[in-house]
Amino acid sequence: MNKILLALFVTGSMLSTAPVWAAQGDQVIIAEAAQNMVTIAQAKQLPDKTAVTLSGVIVRKTHKDRFELKDSSGKIGIQVDANLSKSMRLTAGDNVKVIGEVDTHNGQSTDIEVIQIGKMENSADKWTWFHRI
């Protein structure tokens, strides 16, 4: 009985701190990505879970939480949390800066899991940043 109670306590403790762990992980990714600004072509060659910063133009929405991003070196898929993409109102033609992790898939194309995304709001180079929750 004591083992069951201990297991329930440990599991509950882990679940209640999961958002804190994610936030700490996101902060590490953001810090690493600041040192790793790359082109889309370069990002496609990097290992899984590499933190990167990319910039480009949204080409199109490919799925409810997926978009195609383009720069002068190529195109790549980006995965943006649905709540984040709705609040940003991402559309084709938007200039964005993306901070995230390279996500390689066995037999499928590489994409970027977005942690933070900035959208150019006007021609004065003012970025509006959005963070995943």
mmCIF file with all atom_site columns, N, CA and C in Angstrom, residues 56-97:
data_model
loop_
_atom_site.group_PDB
_atom_site.id
_atom_site.type_symbol
_atom_site.label_atom_id
_atom_site.label_alt_id
_atom_site.label_comp_id
_atom_site.label_asym_id
_atom_site.label_entity_id
_atom_site.label_seq_id
_atom_site.pdbx_PDB_ins_code
_atom_site.Cartn_x
_atom_site.Cartn_y
_atom_site.Cartn_z
_atom_site.occupancy
_atom_site.B_iso_or_equiv
_atom_site.pdbx_formal_charge
_atom_site.auth_seq_id
_atom_site.auth_comp_id
_atom_site.auth_asym_id
_atom_site.auth_atom_id
_atom_site.pdbx_PDB_model_num
ATOM 1   N N  . GLY A 1 56 ? 12.446 33.914 -42.830 1.00 0.00 ? 56 GLY A N  1
ATOM 2   C CA . GLY A 1 56 ? 11.954 33.721 -44.180 1.00 0.00 ? 56 GLY A CA 1
ATOM 3   C C  . GLY A 1 56 ? 10.527 34.202 -44.308 1.00 0.00 ? 56 GLY A C  1
ATOM 4   N N  . VAL A 1 57 ? 9.881  33.729 -45.350 1.00 0.00 ? 57 VAL A N  1
ATOM 5   C CA . VAL A 1 57 ? 8.511  34.126 -45.668 1.00 0.00 ? 57 VAL A CA 1
ATOM 6   C C  . VAL A 1 57 ? 7.623  32.888 -45.616 1.00 0.00 ? 57 VAL A C  1
ATOM 7   N N  . ILE A 1 58 ? 6.460  33.023 -44.991 1.00 0.00 ? 58 ILE A N  1
ATOM 8   C CA . ILE A 1 58 ? 5.481  31.942 -44.988 1.00 0.00 ? 58 ILE A CA 1
ATOM 9   C C  . ILE A 1 58 ? 4.953  31.791 -46.415 1.00 0.00 ? 58 ILE A C  1
ATOM 10  N N  . VAL A 1 59 ? 5.067  30.587 -46.969 1.00 0.00 ? 59 VAL A N  1
ATOM 11  C CA . VAL A 1 59 ? 4.590  30.322 -48.321 1.00 0.00 ? 59 VAL A CA 1
ATOM 12  C C  . VAL A 1 59 ? 3.124  29.926 -48.293 1.00 0.00 ? 59 VAL A C  1
ATOM 13  N N  . ARG A 1 60 ? 2.807  28.981 -47.384 1.00 0.00 ? 60 ARG A N  1
ATOM 14  C CA . ARG A 1 60 ? 1.423  28.501 -47.304 1.00 0.00 ? 60 ARG A CA 1
ATOM 15  C C  . ARG A 1 60 ? 1.229  27.698 -46.031 1.00 0.00 ? 60 ARG A C  1
ATOM 16  N N  . LYS A 1 61 ? -0.022 27.526 -45.688 1.00 0.00 ? 61 LYS A N  1
ATOM 17  C CA . LYS A 1 61 ? -0.393 26.643 -44.588 1.00 0.00 ? 61 LYS A CA 1
ATOM 18  C C  . LYS A 1 61 ? -0.586 25.261 -45.189 1.00 0.00 ? 61 LYS A C  1
ATOM 19  N N  . THR A 1 62 ? 0.074  24.257 -44.611 1.00 0.00 ? 62 THR A N  1
ATOM 20  C CA . THR A 1 62 ? -0.005 22.910 -45.168 1.00 0.00 ? 62 THR A CA 1
ATOM 21  C C  . THR A 1 62 ? -0.893 21.991 -44.342 1.00 0.00 ? 62 THR A C  1
ATOM 22  N N  . HIS A 1 63 ? -1.149 22.355 -43.112 1.00 0.00 ? 63 HIS A N  1
ATOM 23  C CA . HIS A 1 63 ? -1.999 21.585 -42.195 1.00 0.00 ? 63 HIS A CA 1
ATOM 24  C C  . HIS A 1 63 ? -2.399 22.536 -41.084 1.00 0.00 ? 63 HIS A C  1
ATOM 25  N N  . LYS A 1 64 ? -3.235 22.107 -40.155 1.00 0.00 ? 64 LYS A N  1
ATOM 26  C CA . LYS A 1 64 ? -3.736 23.042 -39.144 1.00 0.00 ? 64 LYS A CA 1
ATOM 27  C C  . LYS A 1 64 ? -2.638 23.694 -38.312 1.00 0.00 ? 64 LYS A C  1
ATOM 28  N N  . ASP A 1 65 ? -1.532 22.998 -38.075 1.00 0.00 ? 65 ASP A N  1
ATOM 29  C CA . ASP A 1 65 ? -0.444 23.592 -37.292 1.00 0.00 ? 65 ASP A CA 1
ATOM 30  C C  . ASP A 1 65 ? 0.890  23.558 -38.034 1.00 0.00 ? 65 ASP A C  1
ATOM 31  N N  . ARG A 1 66 ? 0.834  23.413 -39.335 1.00 0.00 ? 66 ARG A N  1
ATOM 32  C CA . ARG A 1 66 ? 2.059  23.325 -40.136 1.00 0.00 ? 66 ARG A CA 1
ATOM 33  C C  . ARG A 1 66 ? 2.024  24.334 -41.282 1.00 0.00 ? 66 ARG A C  1
ATOM 34  N N  . PHE A 1 67 ? 3.208  24.922 -41.515 1.00 0.00 ? 67 PHE A N  1
ATOM 35  C CA . PHE A 1 67 ? 3.362  25.920 -42.563 1.00 0.00 ? 67 PHE A CA 1
ATOM 36  C C  . PHE A 1 67 ? 4.625  25.609 -43.343 1.00 0.00 ? 67 PHE A C  1
ATOM 37  N N  . GLU A 1 68 ? 4.717  26.173 -44.530 1.00 0.00 ? 68 GLU A N  1
ATOM 38  C CA . GLU A 1 68 ? 5.928  26.068 -45.323 1.00 0.00 ? 68 GLU A CA 1
ATOM 39  C C  . GLU A 1 68 ? 6.637  27.412 -45.265 1.00 0.00 ? 68 GLU A C  1
ATOM 40  N N  . LEU A 1 69 ? 7.920  27.384 -44.916 1.00 0.00 ? 69 LEU A N  1
ATOM 41  C CA . LEU A 1 69 ? 8.745  28.588 -44.795 1.00 0.00 ? 69 LEU A CA 1
ATOM 42  C C  . LEU A 1 69 ? 9.785  28.575 -45.906 1.00 0.00 ? 69 LEU A C  1
ATOM 43  N N  . LYS A 1 70 ? 10.037 29.745 -46.503 1.00 0.00 ? 70 LYS A N  1
ATOM 44  C CA . LYS A 1 70 ? 10.984 29.847 -47.614 1.00 0.00 ? 70 LYS A CA 1
ATOM 45  C C  . LYS A 1 70 ? 11.986 30.958 -47.347 1.00 0.00 ? 70 LYS A C  1
ATOM 46  N N  . ASP A 1 71 ? 13.252 30.672 -47.686 1.00 0.00 ? 71 ASP A N  1
ATOM 47  C CA . ASP A 1 71 ? 14.268 31.722 -47.762 1.00 0.00 ? 71 ASP A CA 1
ATOM 48  C C  . ASP A 1 71 ? 14.995 31.553 -49.090 1.00 0.00 ? 71 ASP A C  1
ATOM 49  N N  . SER A 1 72 ? 16.072 32.269 -49.292 1.00 0.00 ? 72 SER A N  1
ATOM 50  C CA . SER A 1 72 ? 16.770 32.215 -50.584 1.00 0.00 ? 72 SER A CA 1
ATOM 51  C C  . SER A 1 72 ? 17.423 30.863 -50.852 1.00 0.00 ? 72 SER A C  1
ATOM 52  N N  . SER A 1 73 ? 17.554 30.003 -49.811 1.00 0.00 ? 73 SER A N  1
ATOM 53  C CA . SER A 1 73 ? 18.222 28.717 -49.986 1.00 0.00 ? 73 SER A CA 1
ATOM 54  C C  . SER A 1 73 ? 17.262 27.542 -50.160 1.00 0.00 ? 73 SER A C  1
ATOM 55  N N  . GLY A 1 74 ? 15.973 27.752 -49.922 1.00 0.00 ? 74 GLY A N  1
ATOM 56  C CA . GLY A 1 74 ? 15.025 26.649 -50.061 1.00 0.00 ? 74 GLY A CA 1
ATOM 57  C C  . GLY A 1 74 ? 13.789 26.813 -49.208 1.00 0.00 ? 74 GLY A C  1
ATOM 58  N N  . LYS A 1 75 ? 13.076 25.696 -49.029 1.00 0.00 ? 75 LYS A N  1
ATOM 59  C CA . LYS A 1 75 ? 11.832 25.657 -48.257 1.00 0.00 ? 75 LYS A CA 1
ATOM 60  C C  . LYS A 1 75 ? 11.922 24.557 -47.208 1.00 0.00 ? 75 LYS A C  1
ATOM 61  N N  . ILE A 1 76 ? 11.184 24.771 -46.101 1.00 0.00 ? 76 ILE A N  1
ATOM 62  C CA . ILE A 1 76 ? 11.125 23.768 -45.037 1.00 0.00 ? 76 ILE A CA 1
ATOM 63  C C  . ILE A 1 76 ? 9.778  23.901 -44.335 1.00 0.00 ? 76 ILE A C  1
ATOM 64  N N  . GLY A 1 77 ? 9.298  22.787 -43.797 1.00 0.00 ? 77 GLY A N  1
ATOM 65  C CA . GLY A 1 77 ? 8.083  22.808 -43.002 1.00 0.00 ? 77 GLY A CA 1
ATOM 66  C C  . GLY A 1 77 ? 8.381  23.274 -41.594 1.00 0.00 ? 77 GLY A C  1
ATOM 67  N N  . ILE A 1 78 ? 7.447  24.048 -41.037 1.00 0.00 ? 78 ILE A N  1
ATOM 68  C CA . ILE A 1 78 ? 7.559  24.438 -39.628 1.00 0.00 ? 78 ILE A CA 1
ATOM 69  C C  . ILE A 1 78 ? 6.276  24.025 -38.919 1.00 0.00 ? 78 ILE A C  1
ATOM 70  N N  . GLN A 1 79 ? 6.425  23.543 -37.707 1.00 0.00 ? 79 GLN A N  1
ATOM 71  C CA . GLN A 1 79 ? 5.280  23.139 -36.907 1.00 0.00 ? 79 GLN A CA 1
ATOM 72  C C  . GLN A 1 79 ? 5.084  24.173 -35.807 1.00 0.00 ? 79 GLN A C  1
ATOM 73  N N  . VAL A 1 80 ? 3.951  24.862 -35.850 1.00 0.00 ? 80 VAL A N  1
ATOM 74  C CA . VAL A 1 80 ? 3.630  25.929 -34.910 1.00 0.00 ? 80 VAL A CA 1
ATOM 75  C C  . VAL A 1 80 ? 2.412  25.489 -34.103 1.00 0.00 ? 80 VAL A C  1
ATOM 76  N N  . ASP A 1 81 ? 2.488  25.570 -32.762 1.00 0.00 ? 81 ASP A N  1
ATOM 77  C CA . ASP A 1 81 ? 1.331  25.218 -31.943 1.00 0.00 ? 81 ASP A CA 1
ATOM 78  C C  . ASP A 1 81 ? 0.092  25.911 -32.487 1.00 0.00 ? 81 ASP A C  1
ATOM 79  N N  . ALA A 1 82 ? -1.022 25.188 -32.556 1.00 0.00 ? 82 ALA A N  1
ATOM 80  C CA . ALA A 1 82 ? -2.260 25.726 -33.130 1.00 0.00 ? 82 ALA A CA 1
ATOM 81  C C  . ALA A 1 82 ? -2.692 27.015 -32.437 1.00 0.00 ? 82 ALA A C  1
ATOM 82  N N  . ASN A 1 83 ? -2.597 27.070 -31.115 1.00 0.00 ? 83 ASN A N  1
ATOM 83  C CA . ASN A 1 83 ? -2.989 28.286 -30.388 1.00 0.00 ? 83 ASN A CA 1
ATOM 84  C C  . ASN A 1 83 ? -2.110 29.468 -30.770 1.00 0.00 ? 83 ASN A C  1
ATOM 85  N N  . LEU A 1 84 ? -0.849 29.197 -30.988 1.00 0.00 ? 84 LEU A N  1
ATOM 86  C CA . LEU A 1 84 ? 0.098  30.235 -31.360 1.00 0.00 ? 84 LEU A CA 1
ATOM 87  C C  . LEU A 1 84 ? -0.186 30.758 -32.763 1.00 0.00 ? 84 LEU A C  1
ATOM 88  N N  . SER A 1 85 ? -0.405 29.857 -33.711 1.00 0.00 ? 85 SER A N  1
ATOM 89  C CA . SER A 1 85 ? -0.648 30.295 -35.088 1.00 0.00 ? 85 SER A CA 1
ATOM 90  C C  . SER A 1 85 ? -1.968 31.051 -35.201 1.00 0.00 ? 85 SER A C  1
ATOM 91  N N  . LYS A 1 86 ? -2.955 30.680 -34.387 1.00 0.00 ? 86 LYS A N  1
ATOM 92  C CA . LYS A 1 86 ? -4.235 31.411 -34.405 1.00 0.00 ? 86 LYS A CA 1
ATOM 93  C C  . LYS A 1 86 ? -4.055 32.819 -33.865 1.00 0.00 ? 86 LYS A C  1
ATOM 94  N N  . SER A 1 87 ? -3.332 32.957 -32.756 1.00 0.00 ? 87 SER A N  1
ATOM 95  C CA . SER A 1 87 ? -3.153 34.290 -32.160 1.00 0.00 ? 87 SER A CA 1
ATOM 96  C C  . SER A 1 87 ? -2.314 35.187 -33.056 1.00 0.00 ? 87 SER A C  1
ATOM 97  N N  . MET A 1 88 ? -1.422 34.599 -33.835 1.00 0.00 ? 88 MET A N  1
ATOM 98  C CA . MET A 1 88 ? -0.572 35.377 -34.739 1.00 0.00 ? 88 MET A CA 1
ATOM 99  C C  . MET A 1 88 ? -1.265 35.715 -36.045 1.00 0.00 ? 88 MET A C  1
ATOM 100 N N  . ARG A 1 89 ? -2.236 34.886 -36.397 1.00 0.00 ? 89 ARG A N  1
ATOM 101 C CA . ARG A 1 89 ? -2.898 35.012 -37.700 1.00 0.00 ? 89 ARG A CA 1
ATOM 102 C C  . ARG A 1 89 ? -1.873 34.907 -38.842 1.00 0.00 ? 89 ARG A C  1
ATOM 103 N N  . LEU A 1 90 ? -1.088 33.838 -38.798 1.00 0.00 ? 90 LEU A N  1
ATOM 104 C CA . LEU A 1 90 ? -0.087 33.610 -39.840 1.00 0.00 ? 90 LEU A CA 1
ATOM 105 C C  . LEU A 1 90 ? -0.759 33.391 -41.188 1.00 0.00 ? 90 LEU A C  1
ATOM 106 N N  . THR A 1 91 ? -0.240 34.061 -42.202 1.00 0.00 ? 91 THR A N  1
ATOM 107 C CA . THR A 1 91 ? -0.750 33.890 -43.557 1.00 0.00 ? 91 THR A CA 1
ATOM 108 C C  . THR A 1 91 ? 0.410  33.912 -44.540 1.00 0.00 ? 91 THR A C  1
ATOM 109 N N  . ALA A 1 92 ? 0.145  33.426 -45.743 1.00 0.00 ? 92 ALA A N  1
ATOM 110 C CA . ALA A 1 92 ? 1.158  33.439 -46.800 1.00 0.00 ? 92 ALA A CA 1
ATOM 111 C C  . ALA A 1 92 ? 1.635  34.870 -47.014 1.00 0.00 ? 92 ALA A C  1
ATOM 112 N N  . GLY A 1 93 ? 2.935  35.022 -47.146 1.00 0.00 ? 93 GLY A N  1
ATOM 113 C CA . GLY A 1 93 ? 3.532  36.333 -47.364 1.00 0.00 ? 93 GLY A CA 1
ATOM 114 C C  . GLY A 1 93 ? 4.068  36.987 -46.108 1.00 0.00 ? 93 GLY A C  1
ATOM 115 N N  . ASP A 1 94 ? 3.746  36.431 -44.923 1.00 0.00 ? 94 ASP A N  1
ATOM 116 C CA . ASP A 1 94 ? 4.257  36.994 -43.673 1.00 0.00 ? 94 ASP A CA 1
ATOM 117 C C  . ASP A 1 94 ? 5.765  36.763 -43.560 1.00 0.00 ? 94 ASP A C  1
ATOM 118 N N  . ASN A 1 95 ? 6.506  37.813 -43.220 1.00 0.00 ? 95 ASN A N  1
ATOM 119 C CA . ASN A 1 95 ? 7.932  37.690 -42.907 1.00 0.00 ? 95 ASN A CA 1
ATOM 120 C C  . ASN A 1 95 ? 8.051  37.280 -41.451 1.00 0.00 ? 95 ASN A C  1
ATOM 121 N N  . VAL A 1 96 ? 8.768  36.193 -41.193 1.00 0.00 ? 96 VAL A N  1
ATOM 122 C CA . VAL A 1 96 ? 8.883  35.674 -39.838 1.00 0.00 ? 96 VAL A CA 1
ATOM 123 C C  . VAL A 1 96 ? 10.313 35.309 -39.504 1.00 0.00 ? 96 VAL A C  1
ATOM 124 N N  . LYS A 1 97 ? 10.578 35.296 -38.202 1.00 0.00 ? 97 LYS A N  1
ATOM 125 C CA . LYS A 1 97 ? 11.827 34.764 -37.659 1.00 0.00 ? 97 LYS A CA 1
ATOM 126 C C  . LYS A 1 97 ? 11.410 33.634 -36.726 1.00 0.00 ? 97 LYS A C  1
#
